[in-house]
PDB file of C-alpha atoms in Angstrom:
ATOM      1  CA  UNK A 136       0.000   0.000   0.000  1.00 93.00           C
ATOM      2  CA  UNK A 137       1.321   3.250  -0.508  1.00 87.00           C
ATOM      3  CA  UNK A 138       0.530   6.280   1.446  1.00 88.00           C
ATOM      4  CA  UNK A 139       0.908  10.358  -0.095  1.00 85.00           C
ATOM      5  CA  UNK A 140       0.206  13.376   2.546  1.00 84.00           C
ATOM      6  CA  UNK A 141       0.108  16.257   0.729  1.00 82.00           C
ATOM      7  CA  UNK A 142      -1.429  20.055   2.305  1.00 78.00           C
ATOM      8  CA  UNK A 143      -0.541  23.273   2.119  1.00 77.00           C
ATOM      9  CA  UNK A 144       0.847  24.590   5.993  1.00 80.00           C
ATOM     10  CA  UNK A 145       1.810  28.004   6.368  1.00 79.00           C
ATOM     11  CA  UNK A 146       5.165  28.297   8.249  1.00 82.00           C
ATOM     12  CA  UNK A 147       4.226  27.759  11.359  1.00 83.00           C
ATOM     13  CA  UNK A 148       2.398  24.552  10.499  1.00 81.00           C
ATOM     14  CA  UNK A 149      -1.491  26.076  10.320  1.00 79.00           C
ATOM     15  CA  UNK A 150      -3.663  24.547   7.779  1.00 78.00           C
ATOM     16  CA  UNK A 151      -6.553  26.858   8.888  1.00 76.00           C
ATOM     17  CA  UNK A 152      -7.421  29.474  11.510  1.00 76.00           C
ATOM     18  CA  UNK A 153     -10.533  27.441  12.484  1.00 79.00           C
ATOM     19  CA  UNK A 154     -11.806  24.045  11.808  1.00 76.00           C
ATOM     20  CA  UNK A 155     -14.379  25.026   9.360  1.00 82.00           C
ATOM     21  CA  UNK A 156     -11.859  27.468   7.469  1.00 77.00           C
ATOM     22  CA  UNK A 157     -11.929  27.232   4.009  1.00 76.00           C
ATOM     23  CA  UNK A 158      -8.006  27.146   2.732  1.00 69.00           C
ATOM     24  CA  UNK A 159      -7.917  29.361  -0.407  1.00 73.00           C
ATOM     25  CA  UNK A 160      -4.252  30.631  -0.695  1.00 68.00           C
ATOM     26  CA  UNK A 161      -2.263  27.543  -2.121  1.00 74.00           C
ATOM     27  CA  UNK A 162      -0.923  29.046  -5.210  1.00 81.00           C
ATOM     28  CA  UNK A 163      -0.794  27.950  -8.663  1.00 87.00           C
ATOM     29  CA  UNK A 164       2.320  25.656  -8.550  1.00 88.00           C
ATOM     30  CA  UNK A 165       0.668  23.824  -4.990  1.00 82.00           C
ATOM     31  CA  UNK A 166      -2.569  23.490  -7.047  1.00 83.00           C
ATOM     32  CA  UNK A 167      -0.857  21.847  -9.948  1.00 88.00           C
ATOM     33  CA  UNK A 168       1.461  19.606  -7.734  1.00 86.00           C
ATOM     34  CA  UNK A 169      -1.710  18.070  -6.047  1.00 84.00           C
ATOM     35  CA  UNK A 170      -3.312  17.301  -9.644  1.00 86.00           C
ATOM     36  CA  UNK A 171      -0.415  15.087 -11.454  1.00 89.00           C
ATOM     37  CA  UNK A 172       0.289  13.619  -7.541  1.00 86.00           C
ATOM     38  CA  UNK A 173      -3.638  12.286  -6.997  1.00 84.00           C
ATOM     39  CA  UNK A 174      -4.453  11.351 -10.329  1.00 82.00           C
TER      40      UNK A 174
END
């Protein structure tokens, strides 16, 4: 089995302010990373 973690942190390891935060601010390069990675 083989096992990929990929998110976007901000330096000092947040993912979002709250639980329910939406995370908007990857940029274009994270977005396209994520895409040839999951497919």
């Amino acid at each position: 089995m083989k096992v990929t973690l990929l998110m976007a942190v901000t330096l000092d390891g947040r993912i979002g302010k709250t639980a329910d935060h939406f995370v908007n601010w990857a940029g274009k390069e994270d977005r396209k990373l994520f895409v040839e990675v999951t497919k």
